[in-house]
Tab-separated table of C-alpha atoms and ligand atoms in Angstrom:
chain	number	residue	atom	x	y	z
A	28	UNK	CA	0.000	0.000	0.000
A	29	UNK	CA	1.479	3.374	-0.886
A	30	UNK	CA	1.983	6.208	2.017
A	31	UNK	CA	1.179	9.526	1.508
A	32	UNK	CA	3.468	11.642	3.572
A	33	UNK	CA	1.544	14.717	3.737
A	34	UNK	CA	4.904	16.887	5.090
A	35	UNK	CA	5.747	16.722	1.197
A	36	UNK	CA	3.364	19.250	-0.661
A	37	UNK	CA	4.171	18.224	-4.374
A	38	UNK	CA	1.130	20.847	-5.571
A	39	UNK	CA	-0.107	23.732	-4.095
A	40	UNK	CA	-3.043	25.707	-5.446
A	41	UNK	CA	-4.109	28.829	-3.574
A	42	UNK	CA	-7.348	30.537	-4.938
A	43	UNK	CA	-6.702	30.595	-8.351
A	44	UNK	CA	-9.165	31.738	-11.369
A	45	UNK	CA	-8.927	31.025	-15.163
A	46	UNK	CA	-10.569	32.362	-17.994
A	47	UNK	CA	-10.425	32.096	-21.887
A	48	UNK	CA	-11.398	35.784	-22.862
A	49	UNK	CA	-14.477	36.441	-20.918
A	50	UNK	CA	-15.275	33.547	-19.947
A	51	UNK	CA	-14.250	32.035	-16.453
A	52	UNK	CA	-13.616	28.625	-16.366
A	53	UNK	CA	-12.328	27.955	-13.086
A	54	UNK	CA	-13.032	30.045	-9.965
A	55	UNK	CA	-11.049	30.289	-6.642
A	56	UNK	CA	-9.338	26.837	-6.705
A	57	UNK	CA	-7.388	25.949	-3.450
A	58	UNK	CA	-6.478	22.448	-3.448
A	59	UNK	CA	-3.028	20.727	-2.400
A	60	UNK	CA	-1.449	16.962	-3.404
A	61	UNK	CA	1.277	15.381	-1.480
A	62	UNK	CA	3.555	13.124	-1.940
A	63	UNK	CA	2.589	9.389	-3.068
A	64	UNK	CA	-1.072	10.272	-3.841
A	65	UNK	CA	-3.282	9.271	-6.168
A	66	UNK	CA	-5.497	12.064	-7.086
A	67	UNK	CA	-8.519	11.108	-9.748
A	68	UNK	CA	-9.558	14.713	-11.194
A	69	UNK	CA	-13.083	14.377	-12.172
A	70	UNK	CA	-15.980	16.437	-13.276
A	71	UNK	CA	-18.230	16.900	-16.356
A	72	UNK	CA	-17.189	17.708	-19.778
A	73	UNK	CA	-15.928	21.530	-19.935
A	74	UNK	CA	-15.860	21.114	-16.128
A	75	UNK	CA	-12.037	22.849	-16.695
A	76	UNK	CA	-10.106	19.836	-15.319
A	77	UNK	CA	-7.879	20.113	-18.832
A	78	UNK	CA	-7.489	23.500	-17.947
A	79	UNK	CA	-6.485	23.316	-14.178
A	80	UNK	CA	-3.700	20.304	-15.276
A	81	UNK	CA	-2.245	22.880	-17.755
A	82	UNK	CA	-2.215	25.504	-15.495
A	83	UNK	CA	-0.196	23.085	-13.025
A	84	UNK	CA	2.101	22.110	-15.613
A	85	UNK	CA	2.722	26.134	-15.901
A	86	UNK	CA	1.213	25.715	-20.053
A	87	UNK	CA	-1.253	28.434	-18.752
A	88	UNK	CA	-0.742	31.389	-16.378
A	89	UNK	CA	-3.608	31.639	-13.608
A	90	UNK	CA	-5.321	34.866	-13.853
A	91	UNK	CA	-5.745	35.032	-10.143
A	92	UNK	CA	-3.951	32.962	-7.411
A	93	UNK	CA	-0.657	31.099	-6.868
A	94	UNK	CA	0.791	27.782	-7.801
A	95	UNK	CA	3.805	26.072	-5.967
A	96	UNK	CA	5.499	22.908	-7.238
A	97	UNK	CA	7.897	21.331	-5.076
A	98	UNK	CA	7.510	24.131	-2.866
A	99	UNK	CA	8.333	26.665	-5.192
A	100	UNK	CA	6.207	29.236	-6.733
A	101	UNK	CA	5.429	28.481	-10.041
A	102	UNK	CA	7.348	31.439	-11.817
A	103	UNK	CA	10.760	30.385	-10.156
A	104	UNK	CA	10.181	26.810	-10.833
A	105	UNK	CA	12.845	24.894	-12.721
A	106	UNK	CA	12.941	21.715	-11.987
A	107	UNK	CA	10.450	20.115	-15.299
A	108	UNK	CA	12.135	17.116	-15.018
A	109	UNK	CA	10.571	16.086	-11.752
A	110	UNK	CA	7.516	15.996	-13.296
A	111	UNK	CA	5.744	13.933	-16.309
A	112	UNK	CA	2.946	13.709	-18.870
A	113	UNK	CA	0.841	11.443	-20.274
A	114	UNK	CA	-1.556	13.456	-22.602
A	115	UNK	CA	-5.067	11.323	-23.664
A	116	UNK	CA	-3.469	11.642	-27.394
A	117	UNK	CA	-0.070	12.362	-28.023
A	118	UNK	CA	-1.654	14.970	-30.194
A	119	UNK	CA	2.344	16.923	-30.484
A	120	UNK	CA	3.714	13.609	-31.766
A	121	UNK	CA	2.887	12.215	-35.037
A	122	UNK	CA	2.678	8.065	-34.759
A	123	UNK	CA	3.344	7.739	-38.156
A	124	UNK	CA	7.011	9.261	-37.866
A	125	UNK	CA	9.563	6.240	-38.232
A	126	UNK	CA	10.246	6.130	-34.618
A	127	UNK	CA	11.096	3.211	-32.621
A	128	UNK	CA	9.524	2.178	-29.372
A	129	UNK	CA	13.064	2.746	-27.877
A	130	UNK	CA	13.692	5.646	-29.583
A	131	UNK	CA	10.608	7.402	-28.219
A	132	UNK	CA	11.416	6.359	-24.724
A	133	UNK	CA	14.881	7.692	-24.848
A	134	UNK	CA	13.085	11.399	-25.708
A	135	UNK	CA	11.764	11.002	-21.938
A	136	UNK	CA	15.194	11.365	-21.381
A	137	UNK	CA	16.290	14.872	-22.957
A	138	UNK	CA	14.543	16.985	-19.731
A	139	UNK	CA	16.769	15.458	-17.481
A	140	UNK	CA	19.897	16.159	-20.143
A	141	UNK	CA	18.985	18.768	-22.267
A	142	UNK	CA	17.810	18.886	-25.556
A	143	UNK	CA	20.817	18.592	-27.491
A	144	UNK	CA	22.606	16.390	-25.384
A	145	UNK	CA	23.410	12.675	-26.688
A	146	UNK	CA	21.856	9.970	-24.843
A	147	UNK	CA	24.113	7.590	-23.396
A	148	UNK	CA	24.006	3.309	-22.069
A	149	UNK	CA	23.080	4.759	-18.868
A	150	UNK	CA	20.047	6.510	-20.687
A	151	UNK	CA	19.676	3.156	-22.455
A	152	UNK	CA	19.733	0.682	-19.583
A	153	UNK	CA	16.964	3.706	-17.919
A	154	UNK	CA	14.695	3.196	-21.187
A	155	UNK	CA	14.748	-0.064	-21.062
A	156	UNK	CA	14.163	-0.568	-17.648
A	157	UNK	CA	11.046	1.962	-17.872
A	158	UNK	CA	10.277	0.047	-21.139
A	159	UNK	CA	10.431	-3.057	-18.543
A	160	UNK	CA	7.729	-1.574	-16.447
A	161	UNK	CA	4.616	-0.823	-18.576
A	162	UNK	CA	5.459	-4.403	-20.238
A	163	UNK	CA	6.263	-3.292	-23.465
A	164	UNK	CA	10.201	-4.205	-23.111
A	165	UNK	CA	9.995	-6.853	-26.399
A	166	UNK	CA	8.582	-3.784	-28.791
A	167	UNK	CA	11.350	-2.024	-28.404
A	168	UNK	CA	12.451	-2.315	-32.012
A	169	UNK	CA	9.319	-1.896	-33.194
A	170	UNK	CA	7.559	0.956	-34.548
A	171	UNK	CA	5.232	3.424	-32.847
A	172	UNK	CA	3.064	3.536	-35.675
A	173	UNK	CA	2.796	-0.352	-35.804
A	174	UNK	CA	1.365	-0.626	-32.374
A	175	UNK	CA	-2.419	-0.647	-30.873
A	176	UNK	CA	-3.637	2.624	-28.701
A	177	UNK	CA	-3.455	1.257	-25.566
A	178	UNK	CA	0.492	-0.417	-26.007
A	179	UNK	CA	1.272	4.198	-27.508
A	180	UNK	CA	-0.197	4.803	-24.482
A	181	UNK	CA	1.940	2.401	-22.590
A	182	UNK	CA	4.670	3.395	-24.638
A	183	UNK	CA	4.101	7.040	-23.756
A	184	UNK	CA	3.751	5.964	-20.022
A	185	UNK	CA	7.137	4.391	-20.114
A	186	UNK	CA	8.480	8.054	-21.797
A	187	UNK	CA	7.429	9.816	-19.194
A	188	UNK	CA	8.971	7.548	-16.603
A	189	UNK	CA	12.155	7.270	-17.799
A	190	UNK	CA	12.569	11.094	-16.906
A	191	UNK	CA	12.731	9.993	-13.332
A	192	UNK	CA	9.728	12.195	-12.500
A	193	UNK	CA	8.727	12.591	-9.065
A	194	UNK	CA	4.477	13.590	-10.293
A	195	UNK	CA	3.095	12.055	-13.244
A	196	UNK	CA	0.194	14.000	-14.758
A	197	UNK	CA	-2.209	11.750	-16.625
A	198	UNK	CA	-5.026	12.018	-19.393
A	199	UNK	CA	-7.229	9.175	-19.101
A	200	UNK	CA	-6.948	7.656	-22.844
A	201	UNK	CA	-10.888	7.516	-24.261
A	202	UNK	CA	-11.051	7.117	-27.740
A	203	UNK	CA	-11.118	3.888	-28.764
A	204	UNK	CA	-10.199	2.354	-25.683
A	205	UNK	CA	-11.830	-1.161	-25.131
A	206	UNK	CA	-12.407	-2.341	-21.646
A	207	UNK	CA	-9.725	-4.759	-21.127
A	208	UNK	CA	-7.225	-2.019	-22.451
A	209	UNK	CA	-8.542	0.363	-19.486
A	210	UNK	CA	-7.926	-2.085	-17.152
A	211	UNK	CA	-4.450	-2.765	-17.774
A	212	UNK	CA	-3.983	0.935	-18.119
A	213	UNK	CA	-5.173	1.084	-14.676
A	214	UNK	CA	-3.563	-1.660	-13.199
A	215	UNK	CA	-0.639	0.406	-14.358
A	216	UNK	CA	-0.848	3.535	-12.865
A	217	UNK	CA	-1.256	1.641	-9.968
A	218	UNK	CA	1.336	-0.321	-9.636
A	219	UNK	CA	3.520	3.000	-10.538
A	220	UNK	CA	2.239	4.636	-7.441
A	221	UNK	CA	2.431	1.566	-5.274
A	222	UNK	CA	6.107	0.070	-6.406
A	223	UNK	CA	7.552	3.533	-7.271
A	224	UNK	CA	5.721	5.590	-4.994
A	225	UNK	CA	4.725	8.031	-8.208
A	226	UNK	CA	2.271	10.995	-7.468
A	227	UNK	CA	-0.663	10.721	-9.709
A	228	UNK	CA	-3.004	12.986	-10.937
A	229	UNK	CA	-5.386	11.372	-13.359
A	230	UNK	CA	-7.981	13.050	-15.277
A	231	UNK	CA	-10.820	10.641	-15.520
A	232	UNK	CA	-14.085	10.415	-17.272
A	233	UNK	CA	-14.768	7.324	-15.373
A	234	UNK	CA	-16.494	7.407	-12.063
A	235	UNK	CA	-17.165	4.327	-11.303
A	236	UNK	CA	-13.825	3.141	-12.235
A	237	UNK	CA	-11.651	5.810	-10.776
A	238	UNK	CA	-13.749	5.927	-7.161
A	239	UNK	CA	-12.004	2.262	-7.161
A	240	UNK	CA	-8.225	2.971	-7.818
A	241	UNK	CA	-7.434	6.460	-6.837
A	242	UNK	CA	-6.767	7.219	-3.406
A	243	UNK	CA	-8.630	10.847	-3.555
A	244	UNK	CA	-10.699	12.734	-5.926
A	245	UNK	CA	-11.011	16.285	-6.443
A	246	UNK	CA	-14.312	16.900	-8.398
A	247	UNK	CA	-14.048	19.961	-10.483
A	248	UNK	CA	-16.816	22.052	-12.154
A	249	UNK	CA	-15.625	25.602	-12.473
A	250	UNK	CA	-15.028	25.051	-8.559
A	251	UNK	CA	-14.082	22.878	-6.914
A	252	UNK	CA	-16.823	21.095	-5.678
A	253	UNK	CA	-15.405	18.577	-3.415
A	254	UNK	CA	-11.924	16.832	-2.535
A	255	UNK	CA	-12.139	13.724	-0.709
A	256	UNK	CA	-11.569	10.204	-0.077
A	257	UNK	CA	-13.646	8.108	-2.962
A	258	UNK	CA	-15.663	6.681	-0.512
A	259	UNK	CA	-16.925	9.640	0.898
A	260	UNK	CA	-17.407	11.243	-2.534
A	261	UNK	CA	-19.253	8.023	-3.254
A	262	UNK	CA	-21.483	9.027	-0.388
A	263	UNK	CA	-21.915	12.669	-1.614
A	264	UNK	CA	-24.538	14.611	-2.856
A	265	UNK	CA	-22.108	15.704	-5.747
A	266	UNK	CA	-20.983	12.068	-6.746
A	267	UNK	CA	-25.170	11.578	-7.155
A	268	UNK	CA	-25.961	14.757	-9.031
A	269	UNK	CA	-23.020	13.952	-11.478
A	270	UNK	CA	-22.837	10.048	-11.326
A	271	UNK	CA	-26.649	9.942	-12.477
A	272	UNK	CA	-27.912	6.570	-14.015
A	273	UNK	CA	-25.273	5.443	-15.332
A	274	UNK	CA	-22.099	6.025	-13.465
A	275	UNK	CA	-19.794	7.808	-15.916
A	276	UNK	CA	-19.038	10.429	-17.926
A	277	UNK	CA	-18.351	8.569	-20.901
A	278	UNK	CA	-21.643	9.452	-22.849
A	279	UNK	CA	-20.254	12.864	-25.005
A	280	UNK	CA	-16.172	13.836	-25.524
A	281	UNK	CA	-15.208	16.646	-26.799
A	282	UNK	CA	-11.585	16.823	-27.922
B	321	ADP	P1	-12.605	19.520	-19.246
B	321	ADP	O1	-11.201	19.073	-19.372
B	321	ADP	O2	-13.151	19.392	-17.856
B	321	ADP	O3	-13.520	18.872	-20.237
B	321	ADP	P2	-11.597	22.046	-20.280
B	321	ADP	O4	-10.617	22.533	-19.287
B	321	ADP	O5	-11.079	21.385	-21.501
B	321	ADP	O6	-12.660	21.094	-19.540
B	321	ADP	O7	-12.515	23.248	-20.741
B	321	ADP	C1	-13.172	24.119	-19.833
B	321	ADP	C2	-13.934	25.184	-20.611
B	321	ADP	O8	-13.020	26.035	-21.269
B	321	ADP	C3	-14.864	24.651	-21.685
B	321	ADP	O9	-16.011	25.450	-21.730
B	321	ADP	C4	-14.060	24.795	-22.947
B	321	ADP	O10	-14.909	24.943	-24.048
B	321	ADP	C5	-13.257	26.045	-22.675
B	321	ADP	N1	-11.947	26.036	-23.358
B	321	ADP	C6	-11.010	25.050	-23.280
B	321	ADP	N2	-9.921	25.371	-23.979
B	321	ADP	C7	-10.155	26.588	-24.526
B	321	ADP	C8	-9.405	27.471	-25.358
B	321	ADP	N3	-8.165	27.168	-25.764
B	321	ADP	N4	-9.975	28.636	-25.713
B	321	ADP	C9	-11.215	28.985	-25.292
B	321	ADP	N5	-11.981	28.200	-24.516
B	321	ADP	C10	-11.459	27.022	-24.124
């Protein structure tokens, strides 16, 4: 079972607002994630749970309030390579470039080098051992093209990892994902918190799924509505008004 050792604030989020032109999309935000957490960020479509896990990873300034990473304040922080990302798609990465499965693990190592740095065995023996984890380790040589959603995905996983991250911010993959590929994407993540004592933030559009493998969830819609344990969001008025018949929030994406 993984600890959370809540003397380590990984994320801190003091009152912070967003909005794209006019409109606000988040409003007075204060939430905080320490160290080996697993946080499930959930909430309706357009809820602004995108938009609060770019702001964290600094892609968008808050308009109001202050984010610390690490401690830091957001502005001063330096340190990217303690932290990963999964996107749902990797929309700024074209599958179809002839790229092997090693080849795009070894890019997880250039934050921790620098970009024009040549990677090295040690860098190798890291991919490989990341590549080890998500079980994709006999794809290697194969290309990223060649391969199903869910093994990109895992392949992407095993990228981030082999930055040495200490907080892995995920996109829950949708599109096209069957149910047995969700479950070993899952049974992933949560073996990287448990064995490697990863933070997680997840986004999820699955309630009834996520209320069983994250260790708290922060419900966002514009606010944020509540921040618990999953069982006591289970018991919540908000899981009900949201959860509605059928338990997720799978019925319409928008990309
Ligand atoms: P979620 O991830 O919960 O579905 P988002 O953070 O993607 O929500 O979006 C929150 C709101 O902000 C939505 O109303 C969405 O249409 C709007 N939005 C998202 N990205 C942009 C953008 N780049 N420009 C303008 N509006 C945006």
């Amino acid at each position: 079972m993984p600890n959370i050792d809540h003397t380590k604030k990984i994320v801190e989020i003091s009152d912070v607002s967003f909005s794209y032109g006019k409109e606000e999309v988040l409003k007075d935000i204060s939430l905080e994630i320490h160290q080996g957490d697993y946080l499930g960020l959930v909430g309706p479509n357009g809820a602004g749970k995108t938009t609060l896990l770019k702001i964290m990873l600094g892609l968008l300034p808050p308009k109001k309030g202050d984010i610390k990473l690490f401690g830091t304040d957001l502005k001063k922080f330096k340190k990217w390579s303690d932290i990963g990302y999964v996107p749902q798609k990797a929309t700024n990465f074209d599958v179809n470039f002839p790229a092997t499965v090693k080849e795009v693990v070894l890019m997880g190592r250039y934050g921790k080098k620098g970009l024009f740095r040549r990677t090295d065995g040690r860098d190798e023996i890291i991919a490989k051992k990341a590549l080890q984890e998500v079980g994709m380790k006999e794809y290697e040589n194969r290309l990223i093209g060649d391969l199903s959603g869910g093994q990109q995905q895992r392949v992407f996983i095993a990228r981030a990892i082999a930055g040495e991250p200490k907080i892995i911010f995920l996109d829950e993959p949708t599109s096209g994902v069957d149910s047995k590929t969700q479950d070993e994407f899952y049974a992933l993540i949560k073996k990287l918190n448990a064995e490697l004592n990863l933070t997680l933030v997840l986004i999820s559009h699955d309630i009834e799924k996520i209320t069983k493998e994250a260790m708290h969830i922060a419900c966002v819609d514009k606010t944020l509505v509540y921040h618990e344990t999953p069982e006591k969001f289970l018991e919540s008025v908000h899981a009900k008004e949201f959860v509605g018949e059928n338990a997720k929030f799978t019925t319409h994406h928008h990309s």
